[in-house]
XYZ file of C-alpha atoms in Angstrom:
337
model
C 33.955 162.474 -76.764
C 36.482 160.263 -75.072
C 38.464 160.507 -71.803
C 41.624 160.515 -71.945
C 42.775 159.185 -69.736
C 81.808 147.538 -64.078
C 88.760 143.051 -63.181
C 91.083 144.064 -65.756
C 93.706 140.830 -66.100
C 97.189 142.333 -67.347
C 99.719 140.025 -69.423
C 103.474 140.788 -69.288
C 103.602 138.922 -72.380
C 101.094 141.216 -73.511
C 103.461 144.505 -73.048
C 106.070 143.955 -75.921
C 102.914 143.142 -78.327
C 101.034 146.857 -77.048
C 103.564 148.720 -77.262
C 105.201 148.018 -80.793
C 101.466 148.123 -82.228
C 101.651 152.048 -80.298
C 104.586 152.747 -81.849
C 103.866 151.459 -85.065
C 100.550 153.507 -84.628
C 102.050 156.974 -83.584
C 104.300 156.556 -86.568
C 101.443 156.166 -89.245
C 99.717 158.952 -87.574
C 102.793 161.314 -87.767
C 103.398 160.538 -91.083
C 100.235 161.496 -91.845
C 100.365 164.554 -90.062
C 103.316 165.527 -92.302
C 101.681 164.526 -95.418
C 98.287 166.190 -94.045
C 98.391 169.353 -92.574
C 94.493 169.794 -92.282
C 94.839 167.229 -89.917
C 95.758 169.243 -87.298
C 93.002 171.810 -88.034
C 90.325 168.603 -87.486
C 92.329 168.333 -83.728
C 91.921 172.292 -83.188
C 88.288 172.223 -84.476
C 87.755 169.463 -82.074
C 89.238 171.287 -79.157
C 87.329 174.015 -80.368
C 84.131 172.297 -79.970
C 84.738 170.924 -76.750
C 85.875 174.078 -75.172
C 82.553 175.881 -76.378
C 80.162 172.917 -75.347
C 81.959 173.095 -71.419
C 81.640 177.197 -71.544
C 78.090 176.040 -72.124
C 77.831 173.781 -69.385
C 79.291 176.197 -67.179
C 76.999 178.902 -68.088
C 74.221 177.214 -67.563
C 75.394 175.749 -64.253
C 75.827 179.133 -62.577
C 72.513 180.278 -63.739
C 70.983 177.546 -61.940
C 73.151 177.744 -58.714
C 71.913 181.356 -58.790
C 68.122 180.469 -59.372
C 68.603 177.752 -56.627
C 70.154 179.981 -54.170
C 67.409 183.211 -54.912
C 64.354 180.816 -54.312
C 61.834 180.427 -51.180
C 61.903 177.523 -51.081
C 63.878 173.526 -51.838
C 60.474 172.582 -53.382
C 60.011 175.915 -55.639
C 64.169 175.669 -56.611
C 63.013 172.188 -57.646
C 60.198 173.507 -60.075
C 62.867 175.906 -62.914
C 65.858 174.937 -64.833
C 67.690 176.158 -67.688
C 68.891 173.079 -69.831
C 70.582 172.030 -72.793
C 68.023 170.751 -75.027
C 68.726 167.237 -77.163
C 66.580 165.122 -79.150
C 65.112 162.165 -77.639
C 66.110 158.984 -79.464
C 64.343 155.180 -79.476
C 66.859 154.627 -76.785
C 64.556 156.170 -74.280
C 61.903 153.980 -75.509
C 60.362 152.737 -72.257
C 59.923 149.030 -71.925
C 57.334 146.662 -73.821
C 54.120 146.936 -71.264
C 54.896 150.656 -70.766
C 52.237 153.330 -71.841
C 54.715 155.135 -73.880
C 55.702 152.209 -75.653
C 56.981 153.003 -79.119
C 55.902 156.468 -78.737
C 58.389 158.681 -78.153
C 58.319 160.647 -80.702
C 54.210 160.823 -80.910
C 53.817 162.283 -77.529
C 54.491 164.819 -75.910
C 56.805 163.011 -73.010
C 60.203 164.510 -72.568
C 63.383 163.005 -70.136
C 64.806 165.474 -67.356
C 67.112 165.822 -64.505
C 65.963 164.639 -61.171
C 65.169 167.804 -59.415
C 61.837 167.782 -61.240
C 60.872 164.461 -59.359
C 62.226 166.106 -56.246
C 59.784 169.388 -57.498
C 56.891 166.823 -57.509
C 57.562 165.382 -54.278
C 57.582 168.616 -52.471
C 54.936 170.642 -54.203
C 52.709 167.538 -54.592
C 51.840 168.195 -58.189
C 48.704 166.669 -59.414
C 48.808 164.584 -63.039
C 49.835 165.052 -65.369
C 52.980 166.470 -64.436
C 53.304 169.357 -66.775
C 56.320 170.988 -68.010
C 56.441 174.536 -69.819
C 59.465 174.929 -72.213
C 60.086 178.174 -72.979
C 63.080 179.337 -75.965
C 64.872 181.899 -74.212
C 65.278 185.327 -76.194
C 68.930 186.948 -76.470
C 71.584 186.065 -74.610
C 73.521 183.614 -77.013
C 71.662 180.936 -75.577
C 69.880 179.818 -78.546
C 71.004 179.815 -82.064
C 68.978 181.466 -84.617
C 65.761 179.603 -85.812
C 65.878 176.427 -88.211
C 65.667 177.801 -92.033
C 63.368 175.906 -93.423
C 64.843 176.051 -96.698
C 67.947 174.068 -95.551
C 65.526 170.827 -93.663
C 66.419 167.601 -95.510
C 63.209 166.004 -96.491
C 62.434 162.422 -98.352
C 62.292 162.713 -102.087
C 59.491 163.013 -103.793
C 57.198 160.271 -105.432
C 56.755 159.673 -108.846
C 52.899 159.678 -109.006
C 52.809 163.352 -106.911
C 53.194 166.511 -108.385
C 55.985 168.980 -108.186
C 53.768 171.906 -106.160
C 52.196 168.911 -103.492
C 55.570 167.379 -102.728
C 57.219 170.890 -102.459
C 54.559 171.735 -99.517
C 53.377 168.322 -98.287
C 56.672 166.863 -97.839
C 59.054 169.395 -96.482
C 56.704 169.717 -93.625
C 55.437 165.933 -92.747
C 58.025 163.483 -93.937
C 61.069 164.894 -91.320
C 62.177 162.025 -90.077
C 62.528 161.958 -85.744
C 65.644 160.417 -85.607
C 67.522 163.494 -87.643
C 69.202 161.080 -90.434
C 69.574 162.399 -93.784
C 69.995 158.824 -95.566
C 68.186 158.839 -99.444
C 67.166 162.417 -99.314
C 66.963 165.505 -101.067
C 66.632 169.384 -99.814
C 63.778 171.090 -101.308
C 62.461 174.479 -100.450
C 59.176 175.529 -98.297
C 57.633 178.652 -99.755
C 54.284 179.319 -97.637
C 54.878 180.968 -95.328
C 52.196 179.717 -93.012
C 53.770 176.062 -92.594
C 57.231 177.504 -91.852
C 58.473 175.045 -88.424
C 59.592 176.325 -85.769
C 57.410 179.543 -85.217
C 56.396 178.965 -81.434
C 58.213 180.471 -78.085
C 57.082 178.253 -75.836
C 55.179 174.727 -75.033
C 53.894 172.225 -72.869
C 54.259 168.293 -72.503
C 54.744 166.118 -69.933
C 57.565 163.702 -67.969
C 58.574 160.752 -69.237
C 61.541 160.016 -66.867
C 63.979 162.151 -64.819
C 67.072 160.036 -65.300
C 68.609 162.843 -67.903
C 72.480 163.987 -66.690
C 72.157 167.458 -64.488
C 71.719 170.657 -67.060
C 70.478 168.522 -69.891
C 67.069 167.808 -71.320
C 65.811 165.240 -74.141
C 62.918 166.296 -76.159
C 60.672 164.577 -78.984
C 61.417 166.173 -82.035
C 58.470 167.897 -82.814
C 58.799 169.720 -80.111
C 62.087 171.373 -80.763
C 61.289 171.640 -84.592
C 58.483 173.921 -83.563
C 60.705 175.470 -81.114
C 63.209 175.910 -84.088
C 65.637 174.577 -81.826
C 68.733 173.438 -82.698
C 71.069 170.664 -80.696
C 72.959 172.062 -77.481
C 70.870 175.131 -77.941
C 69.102 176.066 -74.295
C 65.486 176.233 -72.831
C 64.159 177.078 -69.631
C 61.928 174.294 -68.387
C 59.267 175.015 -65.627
C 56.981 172.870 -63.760
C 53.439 174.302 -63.955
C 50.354 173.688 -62.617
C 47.806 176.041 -64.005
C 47.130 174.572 -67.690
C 43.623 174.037 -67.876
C 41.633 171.243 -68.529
C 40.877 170.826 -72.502
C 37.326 170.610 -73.950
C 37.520 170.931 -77.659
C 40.479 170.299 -80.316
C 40.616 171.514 -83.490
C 43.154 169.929 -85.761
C 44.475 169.782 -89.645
C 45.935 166.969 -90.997
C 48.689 167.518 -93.377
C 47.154 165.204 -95.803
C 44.076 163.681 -96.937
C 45.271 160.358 -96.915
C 44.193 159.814 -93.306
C 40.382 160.409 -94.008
C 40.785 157.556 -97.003
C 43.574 155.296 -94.960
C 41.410 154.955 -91.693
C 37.630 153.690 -91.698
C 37.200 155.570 -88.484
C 39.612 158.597 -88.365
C 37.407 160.336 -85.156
C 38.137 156.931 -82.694
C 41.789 156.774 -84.179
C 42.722 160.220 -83.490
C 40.837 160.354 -80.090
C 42.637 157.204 -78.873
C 46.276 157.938 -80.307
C 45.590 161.134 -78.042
C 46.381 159.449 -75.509
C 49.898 159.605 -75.624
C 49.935 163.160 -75.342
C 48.988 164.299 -71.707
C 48.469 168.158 -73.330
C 48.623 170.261 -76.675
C 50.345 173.023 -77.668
C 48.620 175.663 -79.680
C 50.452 176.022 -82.886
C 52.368 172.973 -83.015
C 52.783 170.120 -85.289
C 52.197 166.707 -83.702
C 53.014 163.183 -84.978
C 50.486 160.123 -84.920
C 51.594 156.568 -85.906
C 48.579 154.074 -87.415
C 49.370 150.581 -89.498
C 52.995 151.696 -89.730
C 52.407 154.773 -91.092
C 53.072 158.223 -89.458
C 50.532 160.909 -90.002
C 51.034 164.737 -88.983
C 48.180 167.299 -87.301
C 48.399 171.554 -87.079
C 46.854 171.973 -83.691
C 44.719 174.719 -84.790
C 42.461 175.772 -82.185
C 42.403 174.868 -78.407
C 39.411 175.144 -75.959
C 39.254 175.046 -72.594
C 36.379 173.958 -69.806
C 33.998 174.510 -68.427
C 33.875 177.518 -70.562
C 35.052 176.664 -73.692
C 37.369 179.828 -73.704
C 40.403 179.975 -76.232
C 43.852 179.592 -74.942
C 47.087 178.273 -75.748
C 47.635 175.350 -73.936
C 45.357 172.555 -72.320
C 45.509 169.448 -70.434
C 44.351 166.391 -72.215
C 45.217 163.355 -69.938
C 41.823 163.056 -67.710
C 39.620 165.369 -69.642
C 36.696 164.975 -71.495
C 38.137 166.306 -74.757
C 36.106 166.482 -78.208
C 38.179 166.663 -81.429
C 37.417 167.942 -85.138
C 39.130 168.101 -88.377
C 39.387 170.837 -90.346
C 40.745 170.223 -93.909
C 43.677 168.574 -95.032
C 46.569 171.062 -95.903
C 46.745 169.175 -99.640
C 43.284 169.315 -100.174
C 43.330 173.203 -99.271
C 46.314 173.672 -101.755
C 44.541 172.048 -104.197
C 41.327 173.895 -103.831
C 43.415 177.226 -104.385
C 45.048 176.006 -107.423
C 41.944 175.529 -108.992
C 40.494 178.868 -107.941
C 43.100 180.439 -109.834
């Protein structure tokens, strides 16, 4: 048991210099125009893309405006959005001496727009300040679901065997930052560890200096959202997840058992950095430089230890166990047949 506690100098000389380099410039790129046709389909692609990301914006901008205008309330307009989702990156890494130090992507903290400080302020939310994100069905609002097949995982070892790395490594060696340097594709065929299966889930706020309409999320979260860049999510501020009395978790591989003297203390104090857990998701833990991934199997909540989908860790008395490792399962059913 542990609690968890912005002047520009201009040259006339300059001029004569500027402008024969433009000229010399516009010339190379009409030549190359002439020469390459499929350069102007690049330009119209671009447009293209530009023209469907600001329909976007504005879409989501009205449904706001019209959320903020229905409500009761300024605090309660505060409390909903529907944002474009993105993938948090190591440049939201919060300073050295911060508790999310280096942990961006093993916790559950996610960057929004400044309303949702304003919805703290006025409700006068408790902590942890929870936030529910929700994939929204229909609508063209969200593309369809990651396939699984198509994920670009690291390649395989020479010392593993074809069936472990097909499982093991599709699912737990995705790297956070989405870059697809020295890999190979390789295709997941249980069913039961397909990503991106879950409609909704909870994690906290790590800061609210996001642009208006936008949201940055760690990337397990929108891998088990099968969410996709620019798609959209409705994010909520809630206050009714329970407290959490019991985890139940599977690590994706052994490993951790044999890597860690004391895997228990480990786990309980790299829980830390998530203020809740999702039922159903796939969370990332970081230990001597190595990153190590947990099914969140089972969740229990106090002072009843009833089942649900979603409790509060941060300030709760919260007892873990491990169930066994997905390899050591798969290996197990090899040998019964």
């Amino acid at each position: 048991m542990v609690k968890l506690h912005s002047c520009f100098y201009f040259f006339f000389f300059i001029y004569p210099v500027v402008i024969s380099s433009s000229s010399a410039t516009t010339t190379t790129k009409l030549g190359s125009v002439k020469n390459n046709p499929s350069l102007l389909d690049d330009n119209n692609n671009d447009d293209e893309s530009a023209l469907e990301i600001a329909d976007l914006e504005q879409r989501v901008e009205d449904y706001n405006a019209k959320w903020i205008a229905s409500a009761p309330s300024h605090g309660k307009a505060c409390t909903h959005r529907r944002l474009i989702c993105l993938p948090l990156s190591e440049k939201f890494n919060p300073p050295m001496g911060g508790f999310s130090h280096d942990h961006v992507q093993t916790g559950d903290k996610m960057s929004l727009p400044r309303n949702y400080w304003t919805a703290i302020e006025k409700t006068k939310a408790e902590v942890p300040w929870l936030m529910k994100v929700e994939r929204i069905p229909g609508g063209g609002w969200t593309k369809k679901r990651f396939d699984p097949s198509k994920y670009l995982v690291s390649p395989k070892e020479d010392n593993e065997s074809d069936d472990d790395e097909e499982e093991e490594e599709d699912d737990d060696d995705e790297e956070e930052d989405g870059s697809n340097k020295s890999r190979t594709v390789k295709k997941i065929t249980n069913p039961l560890y397909l990503p991106g299966t879950l409609n909704a889930a909870v994690g906290s706020l790590l800061d609210c200096r996001a642009p208006s309409n936008y949201c940055f999320l760690p990337w397990w979260m929108m891998r088990g959202l099968g969410l996709h860049p620019r798609d959209v999510v409705d994010v909520t501020l809630i206050e009714d997840v329970p407290p959490g009395s019991m985890a139940r978790l599977r690590p994706h591989s052994s490993e951790f058992a044999k890597d860690i003297s004391n895997p228990q203390a480990v786990l309980e104090t790299e829980l830390k950095h998530y203020s809740s857990l999702t039922k159903g998701a796939v969370i990332a833990m970081d230990y001597n430089n190595k990153r190590y991934w947990f099914d969140i199997v089972d969740l229990r909540s106090s002072p009843h230890n009833e089942k649900c989908d979603m409790v509060k860790v941060q300030d709760c008395d919260l007892s873990t166990d491990f169930l066994p490792a997905r390899d050591t399962l798969k290996k197990k059913r090899r040998q019964d047949e």
